[in-house]
mmCIF file of C-alpha atoms and ligand atoms in Angstrom:
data_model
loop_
_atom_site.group_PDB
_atom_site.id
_atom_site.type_symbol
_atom_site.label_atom_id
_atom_site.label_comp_id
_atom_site.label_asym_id
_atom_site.label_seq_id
_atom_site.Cartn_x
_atom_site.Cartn_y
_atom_site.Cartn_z
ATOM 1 C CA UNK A 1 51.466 74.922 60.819
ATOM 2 C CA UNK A 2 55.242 75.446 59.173
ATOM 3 C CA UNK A 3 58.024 75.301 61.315
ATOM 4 C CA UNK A 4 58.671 78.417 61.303
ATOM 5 C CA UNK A 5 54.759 79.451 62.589
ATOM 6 C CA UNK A 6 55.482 77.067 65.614
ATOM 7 C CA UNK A 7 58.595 78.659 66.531
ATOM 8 C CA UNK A 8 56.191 81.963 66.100
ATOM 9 C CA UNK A 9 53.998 80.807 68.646
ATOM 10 C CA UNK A 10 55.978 79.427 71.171
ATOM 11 C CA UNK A 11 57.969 82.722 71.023
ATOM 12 C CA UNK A 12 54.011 84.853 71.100
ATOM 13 C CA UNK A 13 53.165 82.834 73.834
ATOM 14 C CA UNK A 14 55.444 84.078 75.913
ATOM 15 C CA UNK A 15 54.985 87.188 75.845
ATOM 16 C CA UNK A 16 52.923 87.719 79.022
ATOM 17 C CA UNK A 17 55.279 86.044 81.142
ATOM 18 C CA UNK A 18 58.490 87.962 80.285
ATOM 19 C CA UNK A 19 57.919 90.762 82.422
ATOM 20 C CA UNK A 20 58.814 88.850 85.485
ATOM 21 C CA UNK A 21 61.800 86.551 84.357
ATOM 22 C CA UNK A 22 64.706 86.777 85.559
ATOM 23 C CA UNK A 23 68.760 86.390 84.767
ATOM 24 C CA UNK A 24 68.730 83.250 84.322
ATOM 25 C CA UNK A 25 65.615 82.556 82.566
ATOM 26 C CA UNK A 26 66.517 85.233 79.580
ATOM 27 C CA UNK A 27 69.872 83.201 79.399
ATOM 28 C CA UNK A 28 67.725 80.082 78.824
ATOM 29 C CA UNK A 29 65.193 81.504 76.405
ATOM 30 C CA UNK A 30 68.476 83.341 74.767
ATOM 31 C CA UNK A 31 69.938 79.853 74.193
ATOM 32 C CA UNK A 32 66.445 77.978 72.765
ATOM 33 C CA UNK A 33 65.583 80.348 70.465
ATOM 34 C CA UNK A 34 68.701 82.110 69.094
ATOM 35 C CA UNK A 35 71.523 80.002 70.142
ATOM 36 C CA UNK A 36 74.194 78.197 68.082
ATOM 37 C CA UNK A 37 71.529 74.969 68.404
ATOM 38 C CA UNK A 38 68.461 77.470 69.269
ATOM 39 C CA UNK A 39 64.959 76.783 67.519
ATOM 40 C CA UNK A 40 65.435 79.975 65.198
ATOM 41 C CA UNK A 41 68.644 78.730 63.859
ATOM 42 C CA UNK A 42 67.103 75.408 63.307
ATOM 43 C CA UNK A 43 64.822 76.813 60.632
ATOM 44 C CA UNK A 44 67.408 77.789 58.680
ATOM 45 C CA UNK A 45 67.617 74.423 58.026
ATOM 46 C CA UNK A 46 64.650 73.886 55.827
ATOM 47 C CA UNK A 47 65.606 76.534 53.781
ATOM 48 C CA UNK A 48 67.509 74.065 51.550
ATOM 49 C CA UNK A 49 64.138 72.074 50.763
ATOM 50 C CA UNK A 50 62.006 75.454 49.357
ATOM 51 C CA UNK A 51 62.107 76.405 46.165
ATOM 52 C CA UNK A 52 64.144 79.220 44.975
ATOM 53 C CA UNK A 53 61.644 81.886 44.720
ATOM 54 C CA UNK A 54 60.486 81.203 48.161
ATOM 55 C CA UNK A 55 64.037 81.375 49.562
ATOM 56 C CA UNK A 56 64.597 85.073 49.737
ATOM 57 C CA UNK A 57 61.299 86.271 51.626
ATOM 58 C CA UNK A 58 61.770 82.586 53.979
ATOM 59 C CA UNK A 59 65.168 83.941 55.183
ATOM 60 C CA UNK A 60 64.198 87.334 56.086
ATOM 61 C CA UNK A 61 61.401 86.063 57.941
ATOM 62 C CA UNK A 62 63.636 84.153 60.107
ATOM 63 C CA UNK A 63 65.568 87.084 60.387
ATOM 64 C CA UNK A 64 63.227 89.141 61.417
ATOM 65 C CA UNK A 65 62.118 86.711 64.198
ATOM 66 C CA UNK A 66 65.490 86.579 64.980
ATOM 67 C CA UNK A 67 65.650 90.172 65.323
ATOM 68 C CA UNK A 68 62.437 90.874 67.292
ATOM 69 C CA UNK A 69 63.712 87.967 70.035
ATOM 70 C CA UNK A 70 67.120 89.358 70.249
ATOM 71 C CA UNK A 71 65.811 92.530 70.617
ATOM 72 C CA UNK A 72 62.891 91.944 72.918
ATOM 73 C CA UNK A 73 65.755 89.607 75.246
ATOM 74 C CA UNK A 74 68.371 92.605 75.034
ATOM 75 C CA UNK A 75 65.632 95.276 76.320
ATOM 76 C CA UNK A 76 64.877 92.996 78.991
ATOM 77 C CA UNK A 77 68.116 92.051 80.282
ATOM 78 C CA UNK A 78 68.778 96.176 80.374
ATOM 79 C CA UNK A 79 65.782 97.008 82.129
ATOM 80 C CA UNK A 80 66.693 93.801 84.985
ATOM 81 C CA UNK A 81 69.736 95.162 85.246
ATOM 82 C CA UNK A 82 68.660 98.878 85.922
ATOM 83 C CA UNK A 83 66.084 97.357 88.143
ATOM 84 C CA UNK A 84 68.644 95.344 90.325
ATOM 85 C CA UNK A 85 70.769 98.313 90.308
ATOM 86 C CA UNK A 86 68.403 101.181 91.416
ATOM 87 C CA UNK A 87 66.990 98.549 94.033
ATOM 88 C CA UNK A 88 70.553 97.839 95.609
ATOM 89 C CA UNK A 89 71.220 102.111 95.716
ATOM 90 C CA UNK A 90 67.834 102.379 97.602
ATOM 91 C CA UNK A 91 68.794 99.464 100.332
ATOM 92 C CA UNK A 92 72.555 101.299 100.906
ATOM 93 C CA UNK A 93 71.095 104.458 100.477
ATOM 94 C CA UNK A 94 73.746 106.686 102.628
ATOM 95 C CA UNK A 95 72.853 110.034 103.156
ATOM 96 C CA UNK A 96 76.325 112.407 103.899
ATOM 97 C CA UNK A 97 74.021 115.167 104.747
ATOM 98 C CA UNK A 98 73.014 113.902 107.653
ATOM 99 C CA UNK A 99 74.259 115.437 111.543
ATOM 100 C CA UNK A 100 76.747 113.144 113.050
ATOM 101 C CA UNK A 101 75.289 111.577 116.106
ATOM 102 C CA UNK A 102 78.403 110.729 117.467
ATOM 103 C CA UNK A 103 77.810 107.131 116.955
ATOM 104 C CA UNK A 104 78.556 107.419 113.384
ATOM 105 C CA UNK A 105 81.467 110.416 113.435
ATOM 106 C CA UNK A 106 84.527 110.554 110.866
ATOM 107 C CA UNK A 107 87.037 108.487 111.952
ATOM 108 C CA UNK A 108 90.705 107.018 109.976
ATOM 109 C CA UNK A 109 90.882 105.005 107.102
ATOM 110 C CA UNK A 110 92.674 102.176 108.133
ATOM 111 C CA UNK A 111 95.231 102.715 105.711
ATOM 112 C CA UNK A 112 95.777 106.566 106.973
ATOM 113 C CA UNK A 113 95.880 105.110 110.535
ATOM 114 C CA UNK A 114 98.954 102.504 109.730
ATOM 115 C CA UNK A 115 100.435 105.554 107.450
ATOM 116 C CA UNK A 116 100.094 108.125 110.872
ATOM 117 C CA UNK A 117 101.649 105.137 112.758
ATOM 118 C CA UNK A 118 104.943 104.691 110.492
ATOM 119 C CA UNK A 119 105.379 108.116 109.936
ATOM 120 C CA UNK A 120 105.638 108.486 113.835
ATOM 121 C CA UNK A 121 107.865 105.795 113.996
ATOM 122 C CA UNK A 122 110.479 106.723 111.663
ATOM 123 C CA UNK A 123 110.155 110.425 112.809
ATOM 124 C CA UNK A 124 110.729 109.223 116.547
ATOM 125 C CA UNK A 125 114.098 107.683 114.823
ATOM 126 C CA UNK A 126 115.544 110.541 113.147
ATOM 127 C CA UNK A 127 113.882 110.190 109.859
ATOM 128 C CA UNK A 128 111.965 113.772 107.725
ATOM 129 C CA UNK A 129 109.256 112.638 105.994
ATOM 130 C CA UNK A 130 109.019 114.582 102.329
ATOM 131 C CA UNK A 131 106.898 114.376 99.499
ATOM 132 C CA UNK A 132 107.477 113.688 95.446
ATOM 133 C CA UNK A 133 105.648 113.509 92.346
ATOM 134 C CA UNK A 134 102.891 110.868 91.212
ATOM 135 C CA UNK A 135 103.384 111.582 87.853
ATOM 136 C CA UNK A 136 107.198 111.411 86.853
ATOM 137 C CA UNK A 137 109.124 111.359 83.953
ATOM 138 C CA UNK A 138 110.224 107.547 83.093
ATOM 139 C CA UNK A 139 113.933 108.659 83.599
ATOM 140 C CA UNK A 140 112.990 108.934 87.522
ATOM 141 C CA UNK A 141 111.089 106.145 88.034
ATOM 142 C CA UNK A 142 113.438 103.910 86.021
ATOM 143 C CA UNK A 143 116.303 105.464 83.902
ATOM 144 C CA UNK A 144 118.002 107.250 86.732
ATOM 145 C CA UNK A 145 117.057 104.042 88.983
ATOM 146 C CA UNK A 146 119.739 101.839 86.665
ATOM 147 C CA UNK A 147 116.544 99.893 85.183
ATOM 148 C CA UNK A 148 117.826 98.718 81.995
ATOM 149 C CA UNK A 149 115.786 100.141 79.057
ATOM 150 C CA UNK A 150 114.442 97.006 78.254
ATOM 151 C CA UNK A 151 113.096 95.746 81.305
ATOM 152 C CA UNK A 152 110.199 94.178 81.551
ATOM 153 C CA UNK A 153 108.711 96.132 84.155
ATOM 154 C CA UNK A 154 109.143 99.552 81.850
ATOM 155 C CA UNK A 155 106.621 97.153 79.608
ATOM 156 C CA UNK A 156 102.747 98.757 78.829
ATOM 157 C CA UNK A 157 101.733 95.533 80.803
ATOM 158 C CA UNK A 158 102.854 96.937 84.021
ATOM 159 C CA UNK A 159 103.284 101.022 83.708
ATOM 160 C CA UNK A 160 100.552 103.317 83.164
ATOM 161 C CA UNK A 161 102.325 105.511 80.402
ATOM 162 C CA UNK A 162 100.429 108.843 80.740
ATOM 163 C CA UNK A 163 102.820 109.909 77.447
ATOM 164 C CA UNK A 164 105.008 108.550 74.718
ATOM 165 C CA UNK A 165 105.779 110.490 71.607
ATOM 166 C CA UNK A 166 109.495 109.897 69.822
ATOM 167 C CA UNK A 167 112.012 112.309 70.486
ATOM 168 C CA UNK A 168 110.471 113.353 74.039
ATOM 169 C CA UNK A 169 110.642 112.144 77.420
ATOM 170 C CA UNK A 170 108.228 109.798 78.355
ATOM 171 C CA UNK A 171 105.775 110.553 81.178
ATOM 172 C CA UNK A 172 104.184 107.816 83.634
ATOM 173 C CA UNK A 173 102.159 107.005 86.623
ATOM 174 C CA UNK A 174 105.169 106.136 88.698
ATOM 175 C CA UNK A 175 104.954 102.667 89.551
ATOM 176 C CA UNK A 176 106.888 102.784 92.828
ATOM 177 C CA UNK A 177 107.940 105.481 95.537
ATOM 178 C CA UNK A 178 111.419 104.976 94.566
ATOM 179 C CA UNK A 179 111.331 107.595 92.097
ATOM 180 C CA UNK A 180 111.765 109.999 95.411
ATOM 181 C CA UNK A 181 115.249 108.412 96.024
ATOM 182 C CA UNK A 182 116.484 110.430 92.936
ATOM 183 C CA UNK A 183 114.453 113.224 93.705
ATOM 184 C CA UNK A 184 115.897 113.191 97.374
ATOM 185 C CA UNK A 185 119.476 112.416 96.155
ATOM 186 C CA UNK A 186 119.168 115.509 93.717
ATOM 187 C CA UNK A 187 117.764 118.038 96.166
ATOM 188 C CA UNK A 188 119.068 117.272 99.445
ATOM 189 C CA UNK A 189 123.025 116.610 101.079
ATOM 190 C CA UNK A 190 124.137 113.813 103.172
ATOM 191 C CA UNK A 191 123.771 112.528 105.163
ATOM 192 C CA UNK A 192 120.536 112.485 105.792
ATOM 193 C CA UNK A 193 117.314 109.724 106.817
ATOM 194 C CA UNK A 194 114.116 109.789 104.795
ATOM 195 C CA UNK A 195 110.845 109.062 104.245
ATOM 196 C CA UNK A 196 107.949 109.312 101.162
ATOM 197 C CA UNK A 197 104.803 107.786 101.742
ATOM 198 C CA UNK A 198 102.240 107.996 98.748
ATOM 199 C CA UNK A 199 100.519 106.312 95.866
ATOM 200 C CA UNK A 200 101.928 103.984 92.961
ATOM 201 C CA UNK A 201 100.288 102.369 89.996
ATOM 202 C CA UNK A 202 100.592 99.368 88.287
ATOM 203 C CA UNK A 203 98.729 97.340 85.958
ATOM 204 C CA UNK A 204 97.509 94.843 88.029
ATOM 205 C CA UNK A 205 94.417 93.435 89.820
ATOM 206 C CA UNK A 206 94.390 90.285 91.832
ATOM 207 C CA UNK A 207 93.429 89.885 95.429
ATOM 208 C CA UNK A 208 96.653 91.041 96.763
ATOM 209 C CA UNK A 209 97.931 93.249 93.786
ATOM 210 C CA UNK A 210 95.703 96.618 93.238
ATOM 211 C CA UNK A 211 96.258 98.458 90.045
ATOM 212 C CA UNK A 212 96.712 101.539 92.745
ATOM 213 C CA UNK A 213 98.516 101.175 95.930
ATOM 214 C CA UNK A 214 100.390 103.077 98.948
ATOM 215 C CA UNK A 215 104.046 102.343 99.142
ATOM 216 C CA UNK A 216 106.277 103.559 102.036
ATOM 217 C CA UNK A 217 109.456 104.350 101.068
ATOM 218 C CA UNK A 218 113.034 104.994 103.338
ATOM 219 C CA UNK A 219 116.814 106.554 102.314
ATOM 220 C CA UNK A 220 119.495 106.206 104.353
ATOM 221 C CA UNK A 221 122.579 107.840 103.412
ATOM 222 C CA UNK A 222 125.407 108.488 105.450
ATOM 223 C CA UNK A 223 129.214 106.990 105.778
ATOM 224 C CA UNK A 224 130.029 103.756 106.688
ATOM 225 C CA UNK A 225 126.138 102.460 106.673
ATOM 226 C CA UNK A 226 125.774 98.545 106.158
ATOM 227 C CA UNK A 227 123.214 95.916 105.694
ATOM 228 C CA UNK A 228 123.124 95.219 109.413
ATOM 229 C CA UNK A 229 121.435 99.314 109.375
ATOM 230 C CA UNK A 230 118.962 98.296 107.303
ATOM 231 C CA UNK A 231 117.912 94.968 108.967
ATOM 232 C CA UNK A 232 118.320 96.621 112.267
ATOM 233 C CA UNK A 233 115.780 99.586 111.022
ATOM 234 C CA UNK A 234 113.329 97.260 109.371
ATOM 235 C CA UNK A 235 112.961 94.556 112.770
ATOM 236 C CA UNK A 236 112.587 97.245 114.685
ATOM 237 C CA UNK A 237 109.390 98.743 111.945
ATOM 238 C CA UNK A 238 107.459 95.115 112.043
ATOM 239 C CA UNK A 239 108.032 94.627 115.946
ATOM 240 C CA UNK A 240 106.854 98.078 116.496
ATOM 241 C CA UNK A 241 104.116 97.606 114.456
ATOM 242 C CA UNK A 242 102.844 93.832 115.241
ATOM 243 C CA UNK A 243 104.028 92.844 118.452
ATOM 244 C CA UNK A 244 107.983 91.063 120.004
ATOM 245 C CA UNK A 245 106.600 88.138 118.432
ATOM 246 C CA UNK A 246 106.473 88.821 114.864
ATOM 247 C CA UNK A 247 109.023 86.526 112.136
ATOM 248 C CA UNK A 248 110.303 88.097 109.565
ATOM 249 C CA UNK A 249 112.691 86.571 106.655
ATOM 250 C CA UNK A 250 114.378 88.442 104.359
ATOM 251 C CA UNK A 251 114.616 86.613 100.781
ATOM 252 C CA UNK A 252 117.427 87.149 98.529
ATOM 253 C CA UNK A 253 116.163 89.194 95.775
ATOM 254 C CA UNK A 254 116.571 91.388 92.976
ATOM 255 C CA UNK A 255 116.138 95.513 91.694
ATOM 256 C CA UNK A 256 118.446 97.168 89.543
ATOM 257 C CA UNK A 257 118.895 100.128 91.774
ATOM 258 C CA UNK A 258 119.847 98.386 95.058
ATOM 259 C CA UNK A 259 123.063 95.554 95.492
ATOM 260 C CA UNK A 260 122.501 93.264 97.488
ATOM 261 C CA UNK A 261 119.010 93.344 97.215
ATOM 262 C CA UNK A 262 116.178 91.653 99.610
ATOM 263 C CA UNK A 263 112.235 91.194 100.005
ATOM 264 C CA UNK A 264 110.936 90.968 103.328
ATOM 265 C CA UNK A 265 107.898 88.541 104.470
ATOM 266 C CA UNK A 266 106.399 88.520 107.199
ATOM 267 C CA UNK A 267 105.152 85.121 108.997
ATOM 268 C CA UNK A 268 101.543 85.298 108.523
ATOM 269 C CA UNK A 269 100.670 83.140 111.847
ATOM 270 C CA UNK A 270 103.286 85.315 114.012
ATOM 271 C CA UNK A 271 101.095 88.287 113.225
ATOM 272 C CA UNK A 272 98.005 86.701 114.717
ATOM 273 C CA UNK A 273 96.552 85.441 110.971
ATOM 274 C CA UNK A 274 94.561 82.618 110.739
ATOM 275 C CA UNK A 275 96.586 81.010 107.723
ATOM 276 C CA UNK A 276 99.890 79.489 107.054
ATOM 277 C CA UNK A 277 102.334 81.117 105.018
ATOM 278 C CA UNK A 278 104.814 84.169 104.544
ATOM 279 C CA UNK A 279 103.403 87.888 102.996
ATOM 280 C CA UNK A 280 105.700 89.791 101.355
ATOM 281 C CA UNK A 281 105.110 93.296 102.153
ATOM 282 C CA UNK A 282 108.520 94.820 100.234
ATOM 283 C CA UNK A 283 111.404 95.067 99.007
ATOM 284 C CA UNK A 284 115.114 96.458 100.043
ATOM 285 C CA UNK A 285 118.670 97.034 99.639
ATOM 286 C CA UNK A 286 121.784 98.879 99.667
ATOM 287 C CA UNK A 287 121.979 101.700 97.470
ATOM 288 C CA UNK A 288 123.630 101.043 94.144
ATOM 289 C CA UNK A 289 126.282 102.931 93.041
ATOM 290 C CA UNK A 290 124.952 104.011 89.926
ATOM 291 C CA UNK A 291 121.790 105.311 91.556
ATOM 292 C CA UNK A 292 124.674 107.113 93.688
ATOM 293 C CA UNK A 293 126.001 108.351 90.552
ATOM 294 C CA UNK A 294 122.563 109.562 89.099
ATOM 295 C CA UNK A 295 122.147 111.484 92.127
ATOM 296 C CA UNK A 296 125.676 113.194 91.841
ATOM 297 C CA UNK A 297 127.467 111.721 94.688
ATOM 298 C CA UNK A 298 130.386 109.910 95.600
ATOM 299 C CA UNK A 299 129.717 106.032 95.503
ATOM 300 C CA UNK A 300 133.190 105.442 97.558
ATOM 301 C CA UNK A 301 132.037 108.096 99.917
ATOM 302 C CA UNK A 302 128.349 107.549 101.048
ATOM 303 C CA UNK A 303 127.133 104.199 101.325
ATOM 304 C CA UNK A 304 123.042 104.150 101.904
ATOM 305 C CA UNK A 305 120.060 101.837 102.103
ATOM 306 C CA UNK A 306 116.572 101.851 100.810
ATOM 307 C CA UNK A 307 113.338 99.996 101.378
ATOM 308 C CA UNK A 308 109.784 100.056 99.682
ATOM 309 C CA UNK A 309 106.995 98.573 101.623
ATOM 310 C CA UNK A 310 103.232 97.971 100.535
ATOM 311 C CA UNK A 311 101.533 99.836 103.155
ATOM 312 C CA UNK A 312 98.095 97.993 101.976
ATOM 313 C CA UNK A 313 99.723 94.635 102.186
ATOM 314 C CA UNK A 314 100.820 95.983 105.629
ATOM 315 C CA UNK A 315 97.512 96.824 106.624
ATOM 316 C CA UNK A 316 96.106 93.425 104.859
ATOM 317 C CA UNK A 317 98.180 91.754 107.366
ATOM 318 C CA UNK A 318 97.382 93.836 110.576
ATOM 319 C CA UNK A 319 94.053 93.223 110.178
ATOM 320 C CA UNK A 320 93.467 90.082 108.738
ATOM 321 C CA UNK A 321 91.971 91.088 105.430
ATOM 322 C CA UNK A 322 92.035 89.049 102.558
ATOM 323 C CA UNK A 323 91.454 90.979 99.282
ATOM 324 C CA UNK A 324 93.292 93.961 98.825
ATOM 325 C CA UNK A 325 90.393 96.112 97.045
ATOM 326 C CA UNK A 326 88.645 96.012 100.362
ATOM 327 C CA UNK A 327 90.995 99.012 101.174
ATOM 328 C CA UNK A 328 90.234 101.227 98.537
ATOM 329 C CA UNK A 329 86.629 100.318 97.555
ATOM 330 C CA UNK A 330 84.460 102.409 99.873
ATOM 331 C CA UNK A 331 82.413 99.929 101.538
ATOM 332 C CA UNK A 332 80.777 101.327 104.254
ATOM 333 C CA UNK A 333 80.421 97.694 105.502
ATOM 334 C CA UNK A 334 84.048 96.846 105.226
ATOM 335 C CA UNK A 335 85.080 100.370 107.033
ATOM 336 C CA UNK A 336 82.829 100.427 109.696
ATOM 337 C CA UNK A 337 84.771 97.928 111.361
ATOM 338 C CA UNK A 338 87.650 100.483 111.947
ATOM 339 C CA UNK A 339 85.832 102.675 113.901
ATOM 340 C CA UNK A 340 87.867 103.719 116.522
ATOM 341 C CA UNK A 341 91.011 104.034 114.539
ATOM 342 C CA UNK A 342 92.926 106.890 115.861
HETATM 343 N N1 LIG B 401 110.695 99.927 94.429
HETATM 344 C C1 LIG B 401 110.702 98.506 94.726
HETATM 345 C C2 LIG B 401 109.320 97.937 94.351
HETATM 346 O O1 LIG B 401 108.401 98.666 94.238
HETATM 347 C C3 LIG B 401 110.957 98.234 96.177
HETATM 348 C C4 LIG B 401 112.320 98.687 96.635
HETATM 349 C C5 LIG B 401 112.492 99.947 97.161
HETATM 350 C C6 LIG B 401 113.396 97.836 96.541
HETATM 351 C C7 LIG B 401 113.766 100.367 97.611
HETATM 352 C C8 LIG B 401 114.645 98.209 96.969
HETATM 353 C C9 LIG B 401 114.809 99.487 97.505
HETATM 354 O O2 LIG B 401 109.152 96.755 94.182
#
């Protein structure tokens, strides 16, 4: 027998046992007989050693084994796949037609629940909640913001450009709800309290960054408002939220539209987490004067301040969850465990 009929047979004989393998065996039999050091390439080796007018018909032989193993492997791999996948829709098989039996009744998203809760808050301290748009021309969610043109954050890597052409303005997925400070400033007089809740995007995945997210976002403008307003306002949010007993720092930071600017952490342990460490759920700041300025006011007239909070890392932290996606993933598994939720 040549080489290249053993390699033959081992591959024939086979064949009635291929039906049943599995993952991993395919990724072994994908690596003897058609990987870099695989038996298949190995008998392109002797190819060297045959004379020249066998050369042409040896090498498409070998390809053509080559091809039916490849091919034969590929199918497989598809059809375990499809298997795995139609078995794992039958065992969560979730039928929305069904009556309610009480047991199982609609209840809030954790996320909505934390949203209801802050939105009561604020309200109960003078604050009107308004909306503004999710997709925003780049001069409101960074331009009129005093975001240099070449930051980084303006960068592909980070904004979901929705449009681009020369000559026009560009159009994103706003990747924060401070693009409603400019909307607010623009449309509404001092002084005034606000409040935007709603989705950003970002270009980002980890297990505490979610390419989409819910931010909560607050104005303040008025005369003679200071930093002390804004601390004052935000202590009062986290202890209302997680209990007396919840530390919070606030971390000298930086955003081009607020000066000073802050992030705010919360102690992790304080909040009743089992892990050491601070989460930053945000950041803050007094308004800058050129965002003033953008808006059409008076920068030696109004002062303001202005806060952006993750409400997923918010509810990450209320509930001790560890990987942001959880929120936003469906899992019946993961969201049966707010039942009850108000
Ligand atoms: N927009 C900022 C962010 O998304 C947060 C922020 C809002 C900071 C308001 C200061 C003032 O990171």
């Amino acid at each position: 027998m040549t080489p290249l009929d053993e390699v033959r047979s081992a591959w024939a004989s086979l064949a009635p046992t291929l039906n049943a393998a599995d993952e991993s065996t395919l990724v072994e039999l994908r690596s003897r007989f058609v990987g870099k050091k695989g038996e298949i390439p190995g008998l392109m080796r002797h190819l060297g050693s045959l004379p020249p007018e066998e050369k042409p018909a040896y090498g498409s032989a070998v390809q053509a084994l080559r091809q039916e193993v490849e091919g034969t492997l590929d199918r497989l791999q598809v059809e375990l796949r499809s298997r795995a996948l139609a078995q794992r829709l039958e065992s969560e098989r979730l039928d929305l037609s069904l009556d309610g039996d009480g047991a199982d009744a609609g209840t809030l998203h954790p996320l909505l629940a934390l949203r209801d809760e802050i939105l009561d808050l604020f309200t109960g301290m003078g604050f009107d909640v308004a909306d503004a748009p999710e997709i925003d021309t780049e001069w409101f969610n960074f331009s009129a913001l005093n975001v240099p043109d070449d930051h980084p954050a303006r960068d592909m890597q980070d904004t979901f450009f929705l449009s681009r052409e020369p000559g026009q303005e560009a159009v994103v997925l706003r990747t924060h709800t401070s693009n409603y400070q400019i909307h607010a400033l623009r449309d509404r007089k001092p002084p005034f309290r606000l409040l935007h809740c709603g989705q950003v995007y970002r270009c980002d995945a980890d297990a505490t960054h979610a390419p989409m997210f819910c931010q909560v976002e607050g104005l303040v403008l008025d005369r003679g408002i200071t930093f002390a307003n804004l601390k004052a306002t935000l202590f009062t949010m986290v202890r209302a939220l997680y209990g007396p007993q919840a530390v919070l720092r606030f971390r000298p930071s930086f955003f081009p539209f607020t000066e000073p600017s802050a992030e705010m952490d919360v102690d992790c342990r304080s909040v009743g987490l089992d892990r050491d460490g601070w989460m930053e759920i945000g950041g803050c700041g007094m308004v800058h004067p050129k965002v003033l300025e953008n808006g059409g006011l008076d920068a030696s007239e109004f002062q303001g301040f202005a806060f952006g909070f993750g409400l997923d890392r918010m509810a990450m932290l209320r509930h001790g969850i560890k990987e942001i996606a959880l929120l936003t993933n469906g899992d019946m598994r993961f969201l049966r465990q707010f039942r009850g939720l108000a």
